[in-house]
C-alpha positions as CSV (number, residue, x, y, z in Angstrom):
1,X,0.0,0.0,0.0
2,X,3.0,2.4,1.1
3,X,4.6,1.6,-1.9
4,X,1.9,2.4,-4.5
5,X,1.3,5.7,-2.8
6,X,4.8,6.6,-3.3
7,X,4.9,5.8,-6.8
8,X,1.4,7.6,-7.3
9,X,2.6,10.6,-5.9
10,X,6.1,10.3,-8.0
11,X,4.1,10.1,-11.3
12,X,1.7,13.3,-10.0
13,X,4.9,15.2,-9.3
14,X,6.2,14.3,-12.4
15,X,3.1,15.1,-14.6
16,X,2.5,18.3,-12.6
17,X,6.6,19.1,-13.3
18,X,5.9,18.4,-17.1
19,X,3.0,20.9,-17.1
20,X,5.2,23.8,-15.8
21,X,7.6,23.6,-18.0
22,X,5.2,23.4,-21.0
23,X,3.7,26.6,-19.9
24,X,7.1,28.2,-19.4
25,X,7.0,27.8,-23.4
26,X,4.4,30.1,-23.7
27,X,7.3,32.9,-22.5
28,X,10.1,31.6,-25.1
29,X,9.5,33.9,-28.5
30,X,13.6,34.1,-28.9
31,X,16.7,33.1,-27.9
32,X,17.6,35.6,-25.4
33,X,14.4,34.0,-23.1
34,X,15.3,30.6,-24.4
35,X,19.1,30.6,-22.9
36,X,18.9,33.4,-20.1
37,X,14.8,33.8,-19.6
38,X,15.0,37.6,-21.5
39,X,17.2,38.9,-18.5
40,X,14.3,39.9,-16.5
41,X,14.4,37.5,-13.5
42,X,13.8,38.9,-10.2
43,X,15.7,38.2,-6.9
44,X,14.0,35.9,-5.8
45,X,13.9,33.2,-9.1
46,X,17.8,34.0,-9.6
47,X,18.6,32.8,-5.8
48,X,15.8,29.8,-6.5
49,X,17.6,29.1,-9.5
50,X,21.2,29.2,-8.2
51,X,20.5,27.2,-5.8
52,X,18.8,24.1,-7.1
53,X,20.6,23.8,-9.8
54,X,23.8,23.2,-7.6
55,X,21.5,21.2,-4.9
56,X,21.6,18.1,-7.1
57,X,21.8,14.3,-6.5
58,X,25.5,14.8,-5.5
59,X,24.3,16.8,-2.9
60,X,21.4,14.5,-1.5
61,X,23.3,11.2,-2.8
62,X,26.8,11.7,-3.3
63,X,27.9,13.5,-0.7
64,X,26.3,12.1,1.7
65,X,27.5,9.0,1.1
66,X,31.3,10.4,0.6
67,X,30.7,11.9,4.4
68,X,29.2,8.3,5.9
69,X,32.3,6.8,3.9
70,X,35.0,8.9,4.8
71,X,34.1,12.2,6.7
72,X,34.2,15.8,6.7
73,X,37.5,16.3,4.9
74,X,36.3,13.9,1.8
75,X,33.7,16.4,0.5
76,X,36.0,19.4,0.8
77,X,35.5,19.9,-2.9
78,X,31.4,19.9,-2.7
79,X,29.9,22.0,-0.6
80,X,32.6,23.9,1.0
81,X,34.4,24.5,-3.1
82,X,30.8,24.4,-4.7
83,X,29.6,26.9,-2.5
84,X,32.4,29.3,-2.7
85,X,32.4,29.0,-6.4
86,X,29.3,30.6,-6.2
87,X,29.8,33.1,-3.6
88,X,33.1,34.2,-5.6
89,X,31.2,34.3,-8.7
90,X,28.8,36.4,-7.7
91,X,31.2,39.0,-5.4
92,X,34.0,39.4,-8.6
93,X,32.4,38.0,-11.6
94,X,29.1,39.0,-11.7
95,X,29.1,42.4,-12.2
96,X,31.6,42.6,-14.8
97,X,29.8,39.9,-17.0
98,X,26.5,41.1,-16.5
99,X,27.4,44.8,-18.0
100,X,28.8,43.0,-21.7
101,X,25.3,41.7,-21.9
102,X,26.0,38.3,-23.6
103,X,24.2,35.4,-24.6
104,X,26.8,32.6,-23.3
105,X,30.4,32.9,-21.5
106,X,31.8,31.5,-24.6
107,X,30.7,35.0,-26.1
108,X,33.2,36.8,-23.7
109,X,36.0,34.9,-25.1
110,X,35.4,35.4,-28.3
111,X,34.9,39.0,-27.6
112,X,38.2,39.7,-25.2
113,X,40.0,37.2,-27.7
114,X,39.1,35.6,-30.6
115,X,37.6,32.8,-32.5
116,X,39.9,30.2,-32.0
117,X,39.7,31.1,-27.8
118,X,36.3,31.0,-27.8
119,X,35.6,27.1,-29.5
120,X,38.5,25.5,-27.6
121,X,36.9,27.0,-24.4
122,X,33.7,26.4,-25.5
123,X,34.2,22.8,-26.4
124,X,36.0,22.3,-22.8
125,X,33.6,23.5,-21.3
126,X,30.9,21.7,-22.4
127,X,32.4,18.3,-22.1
128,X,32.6,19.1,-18.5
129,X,28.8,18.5,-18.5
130,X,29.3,15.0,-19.5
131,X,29.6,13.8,-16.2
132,X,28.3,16.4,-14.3
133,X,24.3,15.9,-16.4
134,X,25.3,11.9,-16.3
135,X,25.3,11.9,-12.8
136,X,21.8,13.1,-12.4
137,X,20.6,10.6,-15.0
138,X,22.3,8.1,-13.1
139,X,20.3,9.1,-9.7
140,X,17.0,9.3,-11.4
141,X,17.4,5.7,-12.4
142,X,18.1,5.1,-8.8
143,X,15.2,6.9,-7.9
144,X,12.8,5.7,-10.1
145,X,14.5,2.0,-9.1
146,X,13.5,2.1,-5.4
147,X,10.0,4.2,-5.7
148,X,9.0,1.1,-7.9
149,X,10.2,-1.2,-5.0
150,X,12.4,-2.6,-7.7
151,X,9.8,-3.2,-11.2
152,X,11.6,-0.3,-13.1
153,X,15.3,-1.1,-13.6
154,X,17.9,1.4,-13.3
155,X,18.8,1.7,-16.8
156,X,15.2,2.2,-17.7
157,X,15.0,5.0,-15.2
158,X,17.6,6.7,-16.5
159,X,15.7,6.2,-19.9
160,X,12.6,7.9,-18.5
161,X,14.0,10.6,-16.7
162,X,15.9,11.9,-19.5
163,X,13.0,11.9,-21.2
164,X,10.8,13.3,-19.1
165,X,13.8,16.5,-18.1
166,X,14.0,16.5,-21.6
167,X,10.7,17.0,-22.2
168,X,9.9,20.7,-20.3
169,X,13.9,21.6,-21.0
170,X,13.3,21.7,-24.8
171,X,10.3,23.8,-24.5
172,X,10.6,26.2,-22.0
173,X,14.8,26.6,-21.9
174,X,15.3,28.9,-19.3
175,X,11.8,30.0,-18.4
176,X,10.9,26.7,-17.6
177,X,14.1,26.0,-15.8
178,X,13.8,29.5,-13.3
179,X,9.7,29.1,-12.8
180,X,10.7,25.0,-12.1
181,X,13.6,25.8,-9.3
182,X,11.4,28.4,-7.8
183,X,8.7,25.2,-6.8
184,X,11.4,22.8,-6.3
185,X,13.7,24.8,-3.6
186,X,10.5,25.3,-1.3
187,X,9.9,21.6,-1.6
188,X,13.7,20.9,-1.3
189,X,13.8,23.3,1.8
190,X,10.9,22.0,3.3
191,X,11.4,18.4,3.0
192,X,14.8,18.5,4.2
193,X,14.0,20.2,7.2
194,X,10.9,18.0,7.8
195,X,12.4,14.9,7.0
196,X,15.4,15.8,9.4
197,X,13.6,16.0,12.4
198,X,11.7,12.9,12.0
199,X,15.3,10.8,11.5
200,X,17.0,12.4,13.8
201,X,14.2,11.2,16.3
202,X,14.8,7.7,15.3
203,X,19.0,8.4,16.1
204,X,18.3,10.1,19.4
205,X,18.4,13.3,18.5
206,X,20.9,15.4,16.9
207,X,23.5,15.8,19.9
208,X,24.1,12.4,19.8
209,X,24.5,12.0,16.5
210,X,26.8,15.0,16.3
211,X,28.8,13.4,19.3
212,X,28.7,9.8,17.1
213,X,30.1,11.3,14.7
214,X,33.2,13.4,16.0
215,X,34.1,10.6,18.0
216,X,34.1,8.3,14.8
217,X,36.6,11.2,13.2
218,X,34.1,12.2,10.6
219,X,34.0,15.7,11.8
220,X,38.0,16.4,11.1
221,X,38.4,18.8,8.6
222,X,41.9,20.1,8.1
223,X,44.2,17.7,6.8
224,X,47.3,16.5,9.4
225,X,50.1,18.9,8.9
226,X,51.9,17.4,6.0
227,X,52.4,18.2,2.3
228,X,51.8,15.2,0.7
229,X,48.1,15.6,2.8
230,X,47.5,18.9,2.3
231,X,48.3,19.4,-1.4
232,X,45.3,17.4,-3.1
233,X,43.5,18.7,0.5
234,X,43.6,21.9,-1.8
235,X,43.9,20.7,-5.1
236,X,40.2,19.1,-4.5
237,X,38.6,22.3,-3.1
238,X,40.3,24.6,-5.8
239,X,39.6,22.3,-8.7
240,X,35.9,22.4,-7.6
241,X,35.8,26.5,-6.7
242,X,37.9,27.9,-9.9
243,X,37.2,25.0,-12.4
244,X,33.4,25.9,-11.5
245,X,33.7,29.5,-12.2
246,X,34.0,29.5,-16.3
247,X,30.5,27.5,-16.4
248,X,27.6,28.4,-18.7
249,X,24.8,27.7,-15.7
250,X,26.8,30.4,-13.5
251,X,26.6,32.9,-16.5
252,X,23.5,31.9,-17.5
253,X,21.8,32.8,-13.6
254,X,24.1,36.0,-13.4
255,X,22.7,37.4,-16.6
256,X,19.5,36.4,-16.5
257,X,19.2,38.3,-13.8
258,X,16.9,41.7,-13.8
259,X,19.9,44.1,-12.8
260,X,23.5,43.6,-12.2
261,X,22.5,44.1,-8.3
262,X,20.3,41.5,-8.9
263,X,22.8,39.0,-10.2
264,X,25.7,39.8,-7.4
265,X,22.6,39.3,-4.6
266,X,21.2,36.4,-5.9
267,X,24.6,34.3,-6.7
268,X,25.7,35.2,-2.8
269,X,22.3,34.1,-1.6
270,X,22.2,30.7,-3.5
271,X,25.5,29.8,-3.3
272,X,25.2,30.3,0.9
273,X,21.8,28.6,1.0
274,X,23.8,25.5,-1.0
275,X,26.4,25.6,1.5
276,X,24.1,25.6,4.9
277,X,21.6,23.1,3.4
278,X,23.9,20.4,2.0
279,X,24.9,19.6,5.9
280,X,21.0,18.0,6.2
281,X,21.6,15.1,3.5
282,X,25.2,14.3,5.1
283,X,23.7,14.3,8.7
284,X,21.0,12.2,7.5
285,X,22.9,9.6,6.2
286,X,24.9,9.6,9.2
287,X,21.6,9.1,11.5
288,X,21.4,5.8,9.7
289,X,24.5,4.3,11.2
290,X,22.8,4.9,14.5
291,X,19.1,3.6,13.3
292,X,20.7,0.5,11.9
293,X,24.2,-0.1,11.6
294,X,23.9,-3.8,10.1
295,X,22.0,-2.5,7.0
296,X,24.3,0.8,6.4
297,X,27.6,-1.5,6.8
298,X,26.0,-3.9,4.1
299,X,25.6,-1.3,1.8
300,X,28.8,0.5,2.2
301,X,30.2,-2.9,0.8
302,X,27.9,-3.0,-2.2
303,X,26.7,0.9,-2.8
304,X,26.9,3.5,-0.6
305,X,25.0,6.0,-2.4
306,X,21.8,3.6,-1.5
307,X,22.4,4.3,2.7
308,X,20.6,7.7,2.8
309,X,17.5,6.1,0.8
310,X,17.4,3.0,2.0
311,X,16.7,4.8,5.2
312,X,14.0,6.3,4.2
313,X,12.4,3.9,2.7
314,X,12.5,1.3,5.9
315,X,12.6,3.8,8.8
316,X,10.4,6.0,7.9
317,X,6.2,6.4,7.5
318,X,5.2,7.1,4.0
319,X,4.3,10.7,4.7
320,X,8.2,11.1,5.1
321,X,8.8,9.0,2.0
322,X,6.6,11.2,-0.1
323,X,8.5,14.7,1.6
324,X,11.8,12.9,1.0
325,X,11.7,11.4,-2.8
326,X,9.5,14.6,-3.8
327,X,12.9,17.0,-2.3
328,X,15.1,14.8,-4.3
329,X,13.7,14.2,-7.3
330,X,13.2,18.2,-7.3
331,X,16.9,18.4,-6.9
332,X,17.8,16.3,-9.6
333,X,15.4,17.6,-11.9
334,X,16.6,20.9,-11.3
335,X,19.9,20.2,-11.3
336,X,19.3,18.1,-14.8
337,X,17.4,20.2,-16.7
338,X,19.7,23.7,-16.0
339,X,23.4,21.5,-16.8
340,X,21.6,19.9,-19.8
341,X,20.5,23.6,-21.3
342,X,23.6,24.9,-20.4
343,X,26.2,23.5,-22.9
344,X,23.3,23.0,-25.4
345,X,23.1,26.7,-25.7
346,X,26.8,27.3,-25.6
347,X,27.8,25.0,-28.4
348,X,25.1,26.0,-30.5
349,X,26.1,30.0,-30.2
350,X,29.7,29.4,-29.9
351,X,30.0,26.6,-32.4
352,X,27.5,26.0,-34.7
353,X,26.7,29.1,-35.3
354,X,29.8,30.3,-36.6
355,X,29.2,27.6,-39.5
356,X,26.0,29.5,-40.2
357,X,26.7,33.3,-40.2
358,X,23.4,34.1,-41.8
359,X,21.4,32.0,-39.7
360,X,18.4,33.4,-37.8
361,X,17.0,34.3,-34.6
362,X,14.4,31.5,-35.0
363,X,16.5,29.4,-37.0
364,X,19.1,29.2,-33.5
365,X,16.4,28.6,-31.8
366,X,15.8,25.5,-33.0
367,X,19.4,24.8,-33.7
368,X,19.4,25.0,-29.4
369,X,16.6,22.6,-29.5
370,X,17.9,20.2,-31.7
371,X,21.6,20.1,-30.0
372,X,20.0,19.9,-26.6
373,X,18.3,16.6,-27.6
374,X,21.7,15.5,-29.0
375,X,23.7,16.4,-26.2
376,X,20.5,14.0,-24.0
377,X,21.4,11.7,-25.8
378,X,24.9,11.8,-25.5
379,X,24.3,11.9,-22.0
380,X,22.1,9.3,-21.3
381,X,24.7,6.9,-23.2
382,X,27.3,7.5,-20.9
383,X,25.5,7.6,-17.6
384,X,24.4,3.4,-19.1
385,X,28.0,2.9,-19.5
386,X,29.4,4.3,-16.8
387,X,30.5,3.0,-13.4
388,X,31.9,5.9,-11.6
389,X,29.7,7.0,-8.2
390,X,27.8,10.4,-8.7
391,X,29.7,12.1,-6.5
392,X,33.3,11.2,-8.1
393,X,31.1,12.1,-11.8
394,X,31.0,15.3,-10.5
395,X,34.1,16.2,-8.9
396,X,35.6,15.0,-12.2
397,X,34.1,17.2,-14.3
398,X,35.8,20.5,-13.6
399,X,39.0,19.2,-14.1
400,X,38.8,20.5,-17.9
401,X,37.5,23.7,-17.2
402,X,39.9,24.5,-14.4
403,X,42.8,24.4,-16.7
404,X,41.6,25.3,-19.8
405,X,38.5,28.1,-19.2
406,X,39.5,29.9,-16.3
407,X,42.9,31.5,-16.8
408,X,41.5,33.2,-19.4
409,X,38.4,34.2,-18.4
410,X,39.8,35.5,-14.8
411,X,43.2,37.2,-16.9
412,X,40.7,38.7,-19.4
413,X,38.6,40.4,-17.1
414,X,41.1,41.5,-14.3
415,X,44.3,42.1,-16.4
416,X,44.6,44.7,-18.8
417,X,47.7,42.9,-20.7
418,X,46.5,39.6,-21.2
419,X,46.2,39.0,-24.8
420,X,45.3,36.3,-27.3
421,X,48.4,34.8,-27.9
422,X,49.0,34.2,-23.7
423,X,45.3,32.9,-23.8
424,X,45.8,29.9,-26.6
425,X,49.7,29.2,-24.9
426,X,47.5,29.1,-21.2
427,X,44.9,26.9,-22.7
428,X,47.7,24.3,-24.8
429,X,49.7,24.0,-22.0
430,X,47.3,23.7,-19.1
431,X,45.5,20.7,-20.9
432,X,48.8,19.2,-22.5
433,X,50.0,19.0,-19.1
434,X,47.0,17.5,-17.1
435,X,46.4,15.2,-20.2
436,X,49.9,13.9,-19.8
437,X,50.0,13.3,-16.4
438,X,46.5,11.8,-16.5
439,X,48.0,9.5,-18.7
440,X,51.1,8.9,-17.2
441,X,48.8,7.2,-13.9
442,X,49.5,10.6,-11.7
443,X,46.2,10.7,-10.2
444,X,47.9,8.7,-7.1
445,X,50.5,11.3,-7.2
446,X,50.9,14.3,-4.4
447,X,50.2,17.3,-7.3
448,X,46.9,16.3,-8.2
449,X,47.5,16.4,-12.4
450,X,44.6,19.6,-12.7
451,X,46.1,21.6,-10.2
452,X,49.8,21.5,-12.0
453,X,48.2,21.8,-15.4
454,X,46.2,25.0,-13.4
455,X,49.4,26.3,-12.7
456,X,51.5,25.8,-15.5
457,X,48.0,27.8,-17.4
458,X,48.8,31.2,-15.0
459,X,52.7,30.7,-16.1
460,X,51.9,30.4,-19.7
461,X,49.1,33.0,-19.9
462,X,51.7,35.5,-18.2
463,X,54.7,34.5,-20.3
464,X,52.4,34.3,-23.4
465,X,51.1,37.8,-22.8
466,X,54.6,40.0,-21.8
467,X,57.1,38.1,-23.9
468,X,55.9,39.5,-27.5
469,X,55.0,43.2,-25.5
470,X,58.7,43.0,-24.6
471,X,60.2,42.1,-28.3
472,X,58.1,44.2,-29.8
473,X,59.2,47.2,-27.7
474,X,62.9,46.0,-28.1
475,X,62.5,45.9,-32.3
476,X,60.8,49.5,-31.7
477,X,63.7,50.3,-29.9
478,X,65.9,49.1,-32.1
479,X,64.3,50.8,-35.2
480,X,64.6,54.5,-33.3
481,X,68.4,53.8,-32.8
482,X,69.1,52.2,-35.7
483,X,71.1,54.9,-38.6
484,X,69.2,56.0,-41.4
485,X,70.0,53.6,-44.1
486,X,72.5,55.1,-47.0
487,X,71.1,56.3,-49.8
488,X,72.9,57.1,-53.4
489,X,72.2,60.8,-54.8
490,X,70.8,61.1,-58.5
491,X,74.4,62.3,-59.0
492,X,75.7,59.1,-58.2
């Protein structure tokens, strides 16, 4: 009986989900509302929007599970670099972004730079979607696998909620996405807070969970006070906040925004709210080593990402069930259907559309449409295929952008002599690098392989940019001191 209430109330959400997003269609008429909602969204939708998209199934999922696993200092990179990615993004990025009045980031590097910047940037940055959208896939499946106790597969979940994400995405694009977060973060908020004080009941209450927990270690933080810790310590939380910051869904909530006010506020806001609420999944996931430690050390062994749940499911009555699947499943979708517009709209402005110079207004609109449904595709395809944990998915997938997209992008905006040629050395070297040591099995090694190819970027976007200033000047010089050549008079 529990069990087909849950699913009814699943395929309601879903259905009602579906319907929003259809009537965020009605507000698309070009591409401007299609990839950034017209830039007329008001406080409130920009902080909704920052927000759930970044409170995903890593969050409810992944994290947690990373925390149960190995505590506090595992998830360094998501919330604590997450969250700061936002906070930075909004305090020295926002502003400055929001005044060019652009469609997609890949735009500014085009316009700071030129064509050749702008598609290798582009084209790194969207396959850092690949496993960031896979992952969400991946947790609908799992979603959609326990809510049918079990009759729908995983795979076939992920099928159908693609399809269904797909579905209000295509239509509405950014409308759909900004009217859908604003529903989803009350019923996130909500039923997190709900759903916490009904497990922690079942723990003993949150003091002794706490307690359980910093005397299990899970609560240490800081790394001990050693190099070989505390270099990928910081490589993980850097790799997460910079590689984060040259995204299309950050652009895409700071100018979409009403006002550049508007955009710093609501990119603070979110990215804070992201940080204090993605402690409730992680202490929730913990309360179930208390409630039943049996079950939770079985499914560390097989898959940990099932402990949170799992709990749920055979802990709690079904009014919590309903509260706890309808905040996750408004994470995900959230979360899904912003980072599969995203890089839809960034490779069809930044990439296609350079193949079709006298293409139209309506004509990229449905070039967005079509590429978004290739990219789902895409997607869906490697979520099937892959093995990876959700959390690990996402962590990944900033690794690209981190040495690649944001040297330039910082540079460009905050110093005046960066120029082309420093921005294609920064973005050769900083992905030969990590490549090569990817390759060469460095992963293990103390310099996490992104964070040297992050450096080596800065060095080559500074060498790039002052070496031909300074041999120019030294020619000029030379051509001033240099004696007028001789010349043979017509008497000669």
């Amino acid at each position: 009986m529990n069990g087909s209430m849950l699913l009814s109330f699943v395929i309601l959400y879903l259905t009602c989900s579906i319907g929003i997003g259809l009537y965020a269609a009605t507000l698309v008429h070009n591409t401007q509302d299609f990839a950034v909602a017209g830039r007329r969204l008001p406080l409130p939708l920009v902080t909704a929007t920052v927000f759930a998209t970044w409170f995903g199934a890593e969050t409810v999922l992944g994290i947690s599970a990373t925390f149960v696993k190995d505590g506090l200092r595992a998830v360094v990179a998501d919330p604590f670099g997450s969250s700061l990615c936002l906070i930075l993004a909004g305090l020295l990025f926002a502003r400055r972004l929001y005044r060019l009045n652009l469609l997609t980031i890949g735009d500014y590097y085009r316009l700071r730079y030129n064509r050749a910047v702008e598609v290798l940037c582009t084209l790194c940055i969207v396959a850092s979607y690949l496993g960031w959208v896979s992952a969400q896939i991946k947790a609908l499946g799992l979603v959609f696998n326990i809510v049918t106790d079990g009759a729908m597969s995983q795979p076939i979940g992920m099928v159908t909620g693609a399809l269904i994400v797909l579905t209000y995405t295509t239509f509405g694009g950014m409308f759909s996405v900004a009217i859908l977060d604003f529903v989803q973060i009350t019923i996130i908020m909500g039923g997190m807070i709900y759903i916490g004080s009904v497990v922690s009941g079942l723990a003993g209450g949150v003091e002794a969970v706490v307690s359980h927990a910093a005397a299990a270690g899970k609560l240490d933080f800081f790394p001990p006070a050693e190099l070989e810790s505390w270099i990928p310590f910081l490589g993980a939380w850097i790799t997460m906040m910079f590689g984060s910051i040259p995204q299309q869904d950050v652009f895409q909530r700071i100018t979409s925004a009403r006002d550049e006010q508007t955009a710093v506020r609501g990119s603070v806001l979110g990215g804070s709210l992201y940080f204090f609420f993605a402690f409730v999944p992680m202490f929730l996931a913990y309360c179930a080593t208390l409630i039943d430690p049996a079950q939770v050390a079985d499914l560390m062994d097989r898959d940990s990402q099932l402990v949170l749940p799992t709990l749920i499911v055979r802990h709690t009555p079904i009014v919590a069930q309903i509260v706890f699947f309808g905040a996750l499943l408004s994470a995900i979708m959230s979360c899904s259907s912003a980072t599969l517009l995203a890089p839809s709209v960034a490779f069809s402005e930044n990439i296609v559309k350079g193949f079709m110079p006298r293409i139209g207004d309506r004509g990229l609109l449905r070039v967005m449409r079509t590429v978004l449904i290739g990219f789902a595709a895409i997607v869906l395809l490697f979520a099937l295929r892959s093995e990876a944990t959700i959390f690990r998915m996402v962590e990944s997938a900033y690794k690209v952008t981190l040495v690649a997209a944001f040297v330039p992008l910082f540079a460009g905006l905050y110093w005046a002599r960066a120029t082309t040629q420093g921005a294609l050395l920064a973005i050769a070297t900083g992905l030969g690098t990590w490549i090569t040591l990817e390759l060469a099995g460095a992963p293990d090694a103390i310099w996490p392989p992104q964070i040297v190819g992050f450096l080596v970027a800065a060095a080559a976007m500074v060498a790039g940019s002052l070496l031909p200033q300074i041999i120019d000047r030294r020619a000029e010089i030379a051509r001033v001191d240099r004696p007028p050549p001789l010349t043979r008079s017509l008497s000669d």
